[in-house]
């Protein structure tokens, strides 16, 4: 038999090395969060409409009786920057005075038609309801909307803890129809919207549907959606049914208001800073304040993105005499002494960052590339000055440890001024930079907001391809900041591109929500470079295979030619 020397193994070894190197390059740069991403061309939503999509149920009566309206209620409502509050109609003098103060502060009121315990239907007459509205308007109280009866089939709220009569669906439909016909025929009520009544229990919507076309007599469909155990039965990879939201919609909105824009007038999360110290009967449904802050922020962004016109959170705070073994005690933004809970701060930050009052405008369409796991959630907004706001977050169970994932955003033929914010924590930017073509950010379970707008022309960004560029600043959690010099990289070809100073890259786990600009020499820093790397990898695999095939052919020919020795 012919014997081969050591050099005869160089060929197959070289082929195997080339194949391994090629496979490494391909798999290394096509994994989750490191792929070349997806290009999105989408029209932004008006940022200020998000602010307008947030409301609050406040239970003003109890705040009046414990004497905290002027010391807690009004200061905190103004601090939030709220524009909508939901309350019950009432005619007590002190109550009306308080509503007038709220209205004078520029806050619109959604008023719920009151229960009438003396009537068979427990509903007021149409005339009684209109007289109450006229009283409010006569005092100069601004009404944004009038809401039908609240949870009309609820045994405790309407029927003295007894099951509602079988006629309740007919009574509710007839009241809704007759009220709308009278209300819409009076010019004094022009501009005041009608929210539908609400009801409880699955299957009730089908009973109401049999009575007639509810949708014809309301401007917006309305229902309540509570989800205390936010992730109890949801698959994080499929967000079409987060906490059974879609199932809830099908049961409480679709039967009556399919095709109508929806309002959610009650939604809230019970939270405390001491879950272990709460009564055992409520512990299992309580969340820590930090988790509730994340869920509240994410929920409002998600509902806004789904087209929900407004979501009213439940509630501002409760009186100290409310028992602490009830859910109501914990479903608040403030503690009983008025101190802010973390969800309050998170909500205040979101409103402040998106706030952009002014006339209506048509937001622009933006093309950008996002390389990130497909489960990452996003909402794109725009302000009137042209600034875009991109919110990113992981929709995951925040009661467990969450590892941030990498998201890379690049802009076609454009350099941007960019700032980043951890919205739950602060309205101060965690990063700011100028002349950015591409940005990598670690995204956790708190919404991160990227604010960006085109970098103005400058001597270093005038199309000559040369200049000193600009710097980026990354603020760490201790409040200190550091600026690191690097090189700018813009995705695609840009006549504006020059050399820019950017922070050095950080690993995702270093920054949680703080973005960093990728360096120019990182092969993952742009889709075009990434394609080149992948192309090199494929070429190496092909060459390696050819080397092996060539060697195998030579070996076969040599064996046949020389035969056995």
Coordinates of C-alpha atoms in Angstrom, one line a residue:
X1 CA 0.0 0.0 0.0
X2 CA 1.2 3.5 -0.8
X3 CA 2.1 5.6 2.2
X4 CA 1.4 9.4 2.3
X5 CA 3.7 11.8 4.1
X6 CA 2.8 14.4 6.7
X7 CA 2.5 17.1 4.0
X8 CA -0.3 15.1 2.4
X9 CA -2.6 16.1 5.3
X10 CA -2.1 19.8 4.8
X11 CA -4.7 20.0 2.0
X12 CA -7.6 18.5 4.0
X13 CA -6.7 20.4 7.1
X14 CA -6.6 23.6 5.2
X15 CA -10.0 22.8 3.7
X16 CA -11.5 22.0 7.1
X17 CA -10.1 25.2 8.6
X18 CA -11.6 27.3 5.7
X19 CA -15.0 25.7 6.2
X20 CA -14.9 26.2 9.9
X21 CA -13.9 29.9 9.5
X22 CA -16.7 30.5 7.0
X23 CA -19.3 28.8 9.1
X24 CA -18.2 30.9 12.1
X25 CA -18.5 34.2 10.3
X26 CA -22.0 33.3 9.0
X27 CA -23.4 32.0 12.3
X28 CA -21.7 34.6 14.4
X29 CA -23.3 37.5 12.5
X30 CA -26.7 36.0 11.8
X31 CA -27.7 35.2 15.4
X32 CA -30.6 36.8 17.3
X33 CA -29.9 40.5 17.9
X34 CA -26.9 40.5 15.6
X35 CA -28.6 39.9 12.2
X36 CA -28.8 42.6 9.5
X37 CA -32.2 43.6 10.7
X38 CA -35.4 44.6 9.0
X39 CA -36.1 47.9 7.2
X40 CA -39.2 49.6 8.3
X41 CA -41.0 52.4 6.5
X42 CA -43.7 53.6 8.7
X43 CA -45.7 56.7 9.5
X44 CA -45.2 58.0 12.9
X45 CA -48.0 58.7 15.3
X46 CA -48.5 62.2 16.8
X47 CA -46.6 62.2 20.1
X48 CA -49.1 64.5 21.7
X49 CA -51.9 62.1 21.0
X50 CA -50.2 59.7 23.3
X51 CA -50.4 62.3 26.1
X52 CA -54.1 62.8 25.2
X53 CA -54.6 59.0 25.4
X54 CA -53.9 58.9 29.2
X55 CA -56.7 59.5 31.7
X56 CA -57.3 58.9 35.3
X57 CA -60.2 57.7 37.5
X58 CA -59.9 59.6 40.8
X59 CA -62.9 59.1 43.1
X60 CA -62.9 62.8 44.0
X61 CA -65.6 62.4 46.6
X62 CA -63.5 60.5 49.1
X63 CA -60.6 62.9 48.6
X64 CA -62.9 65.8 49.4
X65 CA -64.2 64.3 52.6
X66 CA -60.8 63.6 54.0
X67 CA -59.7 67.2 53.3
X68 CA -56.8 66.4 50.9
X69 CA -58.2 67.9 47.6
X70 CA -56.1 71.1 47.8
X71 CA -53.0 69.5 49.4
X72 CA -52.7 66.2 47.5
X73 CA -55.3 65.8 44.7
X74 CA -54.8 69.0 42.7
X75 CA -51.0 69.4 43.1
X76 CA -50.4 65.8 42.1
X77 CA -52.8 65.9 39.1
X78 CA -51.1 69.0 37.8
X79 CA -47.7 67.5 38.4
X80 CA -48.7 64.5 36.2
X81 CA -49.7 66.7 33.3
X82 CA -53.0 64.9 32.9
X83 CA -55.7 66.2 30.5
X84 CA -58.5 63.8 31.3
X85 CA -60.2 62.8 34.5
X86 CA -63.1 60.4 35.0
X87 CA -65.7 61.1 37.7
X88 CA -69.3 60.5 38.7
X89 CA -72.0 63.1 38.3
X90 CA -73.0 64.7 41.6
X91 CA -74.6 67.9 42.8
X92 CA -73.1 68.5 46.2
X93 CA -71.8 72.1 46.4
X94 CA -68.2 71.2 47.5
X95 CA -68.0 68.5 44.9
X96 CA -69.1 71.0 42.1
X97 CA -66.6 73.5 43.3
X98 CA -63.8 71.0 43.1
X99 CA -64.8 69.9 39.6
X100 CA -64.8 73.6 38.6
X101 CA -61.2 73.9 39.8
X102 CA -60.2 70.8 37.8
X103 CA -61.9 72.2 34.7
X104 CA -60.3 75.6 35.2
X105 CA -56.9 73.8 35.2
X106 CA -57.5 72.8 31.6
X107 CA -58.5 69.2 32.4
X108 CA -61.5 67.7 30.6
X109 CA -63.9 65.7 32.5
X110 CA -65.5 62.4 31.6
X111 CA -68.7 62.3 33.7
X112 CA -70.6 59.0 34.4
X113 CA -74.4 59.1 34.5
X114 CA -75.5 58.5 38.0
X115 CA -77.5 55.6 39.4
X116 CA -81.0 56.3 40.6
X117 CA -81.9 53.8 43.4
X118 CA -85.5 54.9 43.5
X119 CA -86.5 53.8 39.9
X120 CA -87.3 50.3 38.8
X121 CA -84.4 50.3 36.3
X122 CA -82.1 52.1 38.7
X123 CA -81.5 54.6 36.0
X124 CA -82.4 58.3 35.9
X125 CA -84.9 59.7 33.4
X126 CA -83.4 61.2 30.3
X127 CA -84.5 64.6 31.5
X128 CA -82.8 64.2 34.9
X129 CA -79.6 63.3 33.2
X130 CA -79.7 66.3 30.9
X131 CA -80.6 68.7 33.8
X132 CA -77.4 67.6 35.6
X133 CA -75.3 68.2 32.5
X134 CA -76.9 71.6 32.1
X135 CA -75.9 72.5 35.7
X136 CA -72.3 71.7 35.0
X137 CA -72.2 73.6 31.8
X138 CA -73.9 76.6 33.5
X139 CA -71.1 76.7 36.1
X140 CA -68.4 76.7 33.3
X141 CA -67.3 73.1 34.0
X142 CA -65.9 71.8 30.7
X143 CA -67.1 68.3 29.8
X144 CA -65.1 66.2 27.4
X145 CA -67.5 63.3 27.5
X146 CA -70.6 61.8 29.1
X147 CA -70.4 58.1 29.9
X148 CA -73.3 55.7 30.1
X149 CA -74.0 53.7 33.3
X150 CA -71.0 52.1 34.9
X151 CA -71.0 48.3 35.1
X152 CA -74.8 48.3 35.0
X153 CA -75.2 44.5 35.6
X154 CA -72.9 44.5 38.6
X155 CA -74.9 43.1 41.6
X156 CA -73.1 45.3 44.2
X157 CA -73.0 48.6 42.3
X158 CA -76.6 48.6 41.1
X159 CA -78.7 45.8 42.5
X160 CA -78.1 45.7 46.3
X161 CA -75.9 42.5 46.0
X162 CA -78.7 40.7 44.1
X163 CA -78.5 39.4 40.5
X164 CA -79.8 42.0 38.0
X165 CA -83.3 41.5 36.7
X166 CA -83.7 39.7 33.4
X167 CA -84.8 42.9 31.7
X168 CA -81.5 44.7 32.4
X169 CA -80.2 44.4 28.8
X170 CA -83.4 46.0 27.4
X171 CA -83.4 48.7 30.0
X172 CA -79.8 49.6 29.2
X173 CA -80.3 49.7 25.5
X174 CA -83.4 51.8 25.7
X175 CA -81.7 54.3 28.0
X176 CA -78.6 54.5 25.7
X177 CA -80.8 55.0 22.6
X178 CA -83.1 57.6 24.1
X179 CA -80.3 59.6 25.8
X180 CA -78.3 59.8 22.6
X181 CA -81.2 61.0 20.6
X182 CA -82.0 63.8 23.0
X183 CA -78.4 64.7 23.6
X184 CA -77.5 64.9 19.9
X185 CA -80.5 67.0 19.1
X186 CA -79.3 69.9 21.4
X187 CA -76.6 72.2 20.1
X188 CA -75.5 73.0 23.7
X189 CA -73.8 69.7 23.9
X190 CA -71.9 70.0 20.6
X191 CA -68.3 68.7 21.0
X192 CA -69.1 66.6 24.0
X193 CA -68.6 62.9 23.2
X194 CA -70.7 59.9 24.3
X195 CA -68.9 56.9 25.8
X196 CA -70.9 53.7 25.9
X197 CA -72.1 52.2 29.1
X198 CA -70.0 49.3 30.6
X199 CA -71.0 45.9 31.9
X200 CA -69.3 42.9 33.4
X201 CA -69.3 39.1 32.9
X202 CA -68.5 37.2 29.8
X203 CA -71.6 36.5 27.6
X204 CA -73.3 39.8 28.7
X205 CA -72.3 41.4 25.4
X206 CA -74.3 38.8 23.4
X207 CA -77.4 39.5 25.5
X208 CA -77.0 43.3 24.8
X209 CA -76.4 42.7 21.1
X210 CA -79.9 41.2 20.9
X211 CA -81.5 44.4 22.0
X212 CA -80.4 46.6 19.1
X213 CA -77.5 48.6 17.5
X214 CA -75.7 50.1 20.6
X215 CA -72.9 51.4 18.3
X216 CA -75.4 53.8 16.6
X217 CA -75.9 55.6 19.9
X218 CA -72.4 56.2 21.1
X219 CA -69.3 57.9 19.8
X220 CA -66.9 55.4 21.4
X221 CA -67.1 51.8 22.6
X222 CA -66.0 51.5 26.2
X223 CA -65.1 48.7 28.5
X224 CA -63.0 47.9 31.5
X225 CA -59.9 45.8 31.3
X226 CA -58.0 44.7 34.5
X227 CA -55.0 42.5 34.4
X228 CA -53.4 42.1 37.8
X229 CA -51.3 39.1 37.0
X230 CA -49.9 40.6 33.9
X231 CA -48.1 37.6 32.4
X232 CA -50.0 34.7 34.1
X233 CA -51.2 33.1 30.8
X234 CA -49.5 34.8 27.9
X235 CA -46.7 33.6 25.6
X236 CA -44.1 36.4 25.5
X237 CA -43.2 35.4 21.9
X238 CA -46.8 36.1 20.7
X239 CA -48.1 39.4 21.9
X240 CA -51.5 39.1 20.1
X241 CA -53.1 38.2 23.4
X242 CA -51.2 39.9 26.1
X243 CA -52.9 39.0 29.4
X244 CA -55.9 37.9 27.3
X245 CA -56.5 41.4 26.0
X246 CA -57.8 40.2 22.7
X247 CA -60.1 37.7 24.4
X248 CA -61.4 40.5 26.6
X249 CA -61.9 42.7 23.5
X250 CA -63.9 40.0 21.8
X251 CA -66.1 39.5 24.8
X252 CA -66.7 43.1 25.9
X253 CA -66.3 45.3 22.8
X254 CA -66.6 43.3 19.6
X255 CA -70.2 42.2 20.1
X256 CA -71.5 45.8 20.3
X257 CA -68.8 48.1 18.9
X258 CA -66.9 46.3 16.2
X259 CA -65.4 48.9 14.0
X260 CA -65.7 51.7 16.6
X261 CA -62.8 53.4 18.2
X262 CA -62.4 52.1 21.8
X263 CA -62.0 53.8 25.2
X264 CA -60.9 51.8 28.2
X265 CA -62.2 53.7 31.2
X266 CA -60.8 51.5 33.9
X267 CA -57.4 49.8 33.9
X268 CA -54.9 49.5 36.8
X269 CA -52.3 47.5 38.5
X270 CA -52.2 46.9 42.3
X271 CA -48.7 47.7 43.8
X272 CA -46.9 48.2 47.0
X273 CA -43.3 48.8 48.2
X274 CA -43.7 45.9 50.6
X275 CA -45.5 42.9 49.1
X276 CA -44.3 40.6 51.9
X277 CA -45.8 42.9 54.5
X278 CA -49.3 43.0 52.9
X279 CA -52.2 41.0 54.2
X280 CA -51.9 37.4 53.0
X281 CA -55.3 37.5 51.2
X282 CA -54.0 40.1 48.7
X283 CA -50.3 39.2 48.5
X284 CA -50.7 36.9 45.5
X285 CA -52.1 39.6 43.3
X286 CA -49.8 42.4 44.4
X287 CA -46.8 43.6 42.4
X288 CA -43.8 45.5 43.6
X289 CA -43.8 49.2 42.6
X290 CA -40.9 48.8 40.2
X291 CA -42.6 46.0 38.3
X292 CA -45.9 48.0 38.3
X293 CA -44.1 51.0 36.9
X294 CA -42.8 49.0 34.0
X295 CA -46.1 47.3 33.3
X296 CA -48.1 50.6 33.5
X297 CA -45.7 52.3 31.0
X298 CA -45.6 49.4 28.6
X299 CA -49.4 48.9 28.8
X300 CA -50.2 52.5 27.9
X301 CA -47.7 52.5 25.0
X302 CA -49.1 49.2 23.7
X303 CA -52.7 50.2 23.9
X304 CA -52.0 53.5 22.2
X305 CA -50.2 51.7 19.4
X306 CA -53.2 49.4 19.0
X307 CA -55.5 52.4 18.4
X308 CA -57.1 52.7 21.8
X309 CA -58.1 56.4 22.0
X310 CA -57.8 56.7 25.7
X311 CA -57.0 54.5 28.8
X312 CA -58.1 55.7 32.2
X313 CA -55.9 54.4 35.0
X314 CA -57.5 53.4 38.3
X315 CA -56.8 55.3 40.5
X316 CA -55.0 58.3 42.0
X317 CA -55.1 57.5 45.7
X318 CA -57.4 56.3 48.5
X319 CA -58.3 57.6 51.9
X320 CA -56.3 56.2 54.8
X321 CA -59.4 54.5 56.2
X322 CA -59.8 52.2 53.3
X323 CA -58.9 48.6 54.6
X324 CA -55.5 47.4 53.4
X325 CA -56.8 43.9 52.7
X326 CA -58.7 45.1 49.7
X327 CA -57.5 45.4 46.1
X328 CA -58.7 49.0 45.9
X329 CA -56.2 50.1 48.6
X330 CA -53.2 49.1 46.4
X331 CA -54.5 50.0 42.9
X332 CA -53.2 53.6 43.1
X333 CA -50.5 55.9 41.8
X334 CA -50.0 57.5 45.2
X335 CA -49.8 56.3 48.8
X336 CA -52.5 57.3 51.2
X337 CA -50.3 60.2 52.4
X338 CA -49.9 61.5 48.9
X339 CA -46.3 60.2 48.4
X340 CA -45.6 59.2 44.8
X341 CA -45.3 55.5 44.0
X342 CA -43.0 54.4 41.2
X343 CA -45.9 54.0 38.7
X344 CA -46.7 57.7 39.3
X345 CA -43.2 58.7 38.4
X346 CA -43.0 56.5 35.4
X347 CA -46.3 57.9 34.1
X348 CA -45.2 61.5 34.8
X349 CA -42.0 60.9 32.8
X350 CA -43.8 59.4 29.8
X351 CA -46.2 62.3 29.6
X352 CA -43.4 64.9 29.9
X353 CA -41.3 63.2 27.2
X354 CA -44.1 63.0 24.7
X355 CA -45.8 66.3 25.6
X356 CA -46.2 68.5 22.5
X357 CA -49.4 70.6 22.6
X358 CA -50.5 72.5 19.5
X359 CA -52.6 72.2 16.3
X360 CA -53.0 68.9 14.6
X361 CA -50.5 67.9 12.0
X362 CA -49.7 64.9 9.8
X363 CA -46.6 63.1 11.1
X364 CA -43.9 62.1 8.6
X365 CA -43.0 58.7 7.3
X366 CA -39.6 57.4 8.4
X367 CA -37.4 54.7 6.9
X368 CA -35.0 53.1 9.4
X369 CA -33.4 49.7 9.9
X370 CA -33.8 47.8 13.1
X371 CA -31.6 44.8 14.0
X372 CA -33.1 43.2 17.1
X373 CA -35.0 40.2 18.3
X374 CA -38.4 40.0 16.6
X375 CA -40.2 40.0 20.0
X376 CA -39.0 43.5 20.7
X377 CA -41.9 46.0 20.9
X378 CA -41.8 49.4 19.4
X379 CA -43.8 52.6 18.9
X380 CA -42.8 55.4 16.6
X381 CA -44.0 59.0 17.3
X382 CA -43.2 62.5 16.1
X383 CA -43.4 66.0 17.5
X384 CA -44.3 69.1 15.7
X385 CA -40.7 70.2 15.4
X386 CA -40.0 67.1 13.3
X387 CA -38.3 65.2 16.2
X388 CA -39.0 61.4 16.1
X389 CA -39.5 59.4 19.3
X390 CA -38.9 55.7 19.1
X391 CA -39.9 53.6 22.1
X392 CA -38.5 50.1 22.5
X393 CA -39.0 47.5 25.2
X394 CA -39.1 43.8 25.9
X395 CA -42.7 42.6 26.7
X396 CA -41.6 40.0 29.3
X397 CA -42.4 38.9 32.8
X398 CA -40.7 41.6 34.9
X399 CA -41.1 39.7 38.2
X400 CA -38.2 37.6 36.9
X401 CA -34.7 38.6 36.0
X402 CA -34.6 40.2 32.5
X403 CA -31.5 40.3 30.4
X404 CA -31.3 43.3 28.1
X405 CA -31.0 42.5 24.4
X406 CA -29.2 44.4 21.7
X407 CA -31.0 46.6 19.2
X408 CA -29.2 48.4 16.4
X409 CA -31.0 51.3 14.7
X410 CA -29.6 52.8 11.5
X411 CA -30.9 55.6 9.3
X412 CA -30.8 55.6 5.5
X413 CA -28.5 58.3 4.1
X414 CA -29.0 60.5 7.2
X415 CA -27.0 61.5 10.2
X416 CA -29.0 62.2 13.4
X417 CA -28.8 64.0 16.6
X418 CA -29.8 61.4 19.1
X419 CA -30.8 61.3 22.8
X420 CA -31.8 58.3 24.8
X421 CA -34.0 58.0 27.9
X422 CA -34.9 55.3 30.4
X423 CA -38.5 56.5 30.7
X424 CA -39.4 54.7 33.9
X425 CA -36.4 56.3 35.8
X426 CA -36.1 59.8 34.5
X427 CA -36.6 62.5 31.9
X428 CA -32.9 63.2 31.8
X429 CA -31.1 61.6 28.8
X430 CA -28.8 58.6 29.4
X431 CA -27.0 59.4 26.2
X432 CA -26.7 62.2 23.7
X433 CA -24.8 62.5 20.5
X434 CA -24.6 64.3 17.2
X435 CA -23.9 63.1 13.7
X436 CA -25.1 59.6 14.4
X437 CA -25.7 57.2 11.5
X438 CA -26.2 54.1 13.5
X439 CA -26.8 53.3 17.2
X440 CA -26.8 50.2 19.3
X441 CA -28.8 50.2 22.5
X442 CA -29.4 47.6 25.2
X443 CA -33.2 47.2 25.7
X444 CA -34.6 45.7 28.8
X445 CA -38.2 45.6 30.2
X446 CA -38.4 49.3 30.9
X447 CA -39.3 51.3 27.8
X448 CA -36.3 53.1 26.4
X449 CA -37.0 56.2 24.2
X450 CA -34.7 57.4 21.4
X451 CA -35.3 61.0 20.4
X452 CA -33.7 61.8 17.1
X453 CA -33.7 64.5 14.4
X454 CA -31.5 65.2 11.4
X455 CA -28.1 66.7 12.3
X456 CA -27.9 70.3 11.0
X457 CA -25.3 71.0 8.3
X458 CA -21.9 72.0 9.8
X459 CA -18.3 72.4 8.5
X460 CA -17.7 68.8 9.4
X461 CA -20.9 67.5 7.9
X462 CA -21.2 69.5 4.6
X463 CA -20.8 66.7 2.1
X464 CA -17.1 66.9 1.7
X465 CA -16.6 63.7 3.7
X466 CA -14.2 65.4 6.1
X467 CA -14.4 67.2 9.3
X468 CA -14.0 66.8 13.0
X469 CA -17.5 65.5 13.6
X470 CA -19.1 65.5 17.0
X471 CA -19.1 63.6 20.3
X472 CA -21.5 61.4 22.1
X473 CA -22.0 61.4 25.9
X474 CA -23.1 58.4 27.9
X475 CA -24.4 59.0 31.4
X476 CA -24.0 56.1 33.8
X477 CA -26.3 55.3 36.7
X478 CA -24.3 57.2 39.2
X479 CA -25.0 60.5 37.4
X480 CA -21.4 60.8 36.0
X481 CA -20.8 60.9 32.3
X482 CA -17.9 60.1 30.1
X483 CA -17.2 60.9 26.5
X484 CA -15.1 58.4 24.5
X485 CA -13.6 59.1 21.1
X486 CA -14.2 56.7 18.3
X487 CA -15.4 56.9 14.7
X488 CA -18.7 57.6 13.1
X489 CA -20.5 55.0 11.0
X490 CA -23.7 55.8 9.0
X491 CA -25.6 53.0 7.4
X492 CA -25.8 53.4 3.6
X493 CA -24.1 56.1 1.7
X494 CA -24.5 59.7 2.9
X495 CA -23.1 62.9 1.4
X496 CA -23.2 64.3 4.9
X497 CA -20.9 61.8 6.5
X498 CA -17.7 62.9 8.1
X499 CA -15.5 61.7 10.9
X500 CA -17.2 61.9 14.2
X501 CA -16.2 61.2 17.8
X502 CA -18.4 58.6 19.4
X503 CA -18.4 56.5 22.7
X504 CA -16.7 53.2 22.6
X505 CA -19.1 50.2 22.4
X506 CA -20.3 48.6 25.6
X507 CA -21.7 45.1 26.1
X508 CA -25.5 44.9 26.4
X509 CA -25.2 43.9 30.1
X510 CA -23.1 47.0 30.9
X511 CA -25.7 49.5 29.9
X512 CA -29.1 48.1 30.4
X513 CA -31.0 50.9 28.7
X514 CA -28.0 53.2 27.8
X515 CA -27.3 53.2 24.0
X516 CA -23.8 53.3 22.5
X517 CA -22.7 54.0 19.0
X518 CA -21.0 51.1 17.3
X519 CA -17.4 51.7 16.1
X520 CA -16.7 52.0 12.4
X521 CA -14.4 48.9 12.3
X522 CA -17.0 46.6 13.9
X523 CA -18.3 44.3 11.1
X524 CA -21.8 44.4 12.6
X525 CA -22.0 48.1 12.6
X526 CA -23.8 48.4 9.2
X527 CA -26.0 46.2 7.0
X528 CA -23.6 46.6 4.1
X529 CA -20.5 45.5 6.2
X530 CA -22.5 42.7 7.6
X531 CA -23.4 41.4 4.1
X532 CA -19.7 41.6 3.2
X533 CA -18.7 39.5 6.2
X534 CA -21.4 37.0 5.4
X535 CA -20.2 36.9 1.8
X536 CA -16.6 36.2 2.9
X537 CA -17.9 33.4 5.2
X538 CA -19.7 31.8 2.3
X539 CA -16.7 32.1 0.1
X540 CA -14.4 30.5 2.7
X541 CA -16.8 27.6 2.9
X542 CA -16.9 27.1 -0.8
X543 CA -13.1 27.3 -1.1
X544 CA -12.7 24.8 1.7
X545 CA -15.1 22.4 0.1
X546 CA -13.2 22.7 -3.2
X547 CA -9.9 22.1 -1.5
X548 CA -11.3 18.9 0.1
X549 CA -12.8 17.7 -3.2
X550 CA -9.6 18.5 -5.0
X551 CA -7.6 16.5 -2.5
X552 CA -10.0 13.6 -2.6
X553 CA -9.7 13.5 -6.3
X554 CA -5.9 13.5 -6.2
X555 CA -6.0 10.8 -3.6
X556 CA -8.2 8.6 -5.7
X557 CA -6.1 9.1 -8.9
X558 CA -2.9 8.4 -7.0
X559 CA -4.4 5.2 -5.6
X560 CA -5.6 3.9 -9.0
X561 CA -2.3 4.9 -10.7
X562 CA 0.1 3.3 -8.3
X563 CA -2.0 0.4 -7.1
X564 CA -1.0 -1.6 -4.0
X565 CA 2.7 -1.7 -3.2

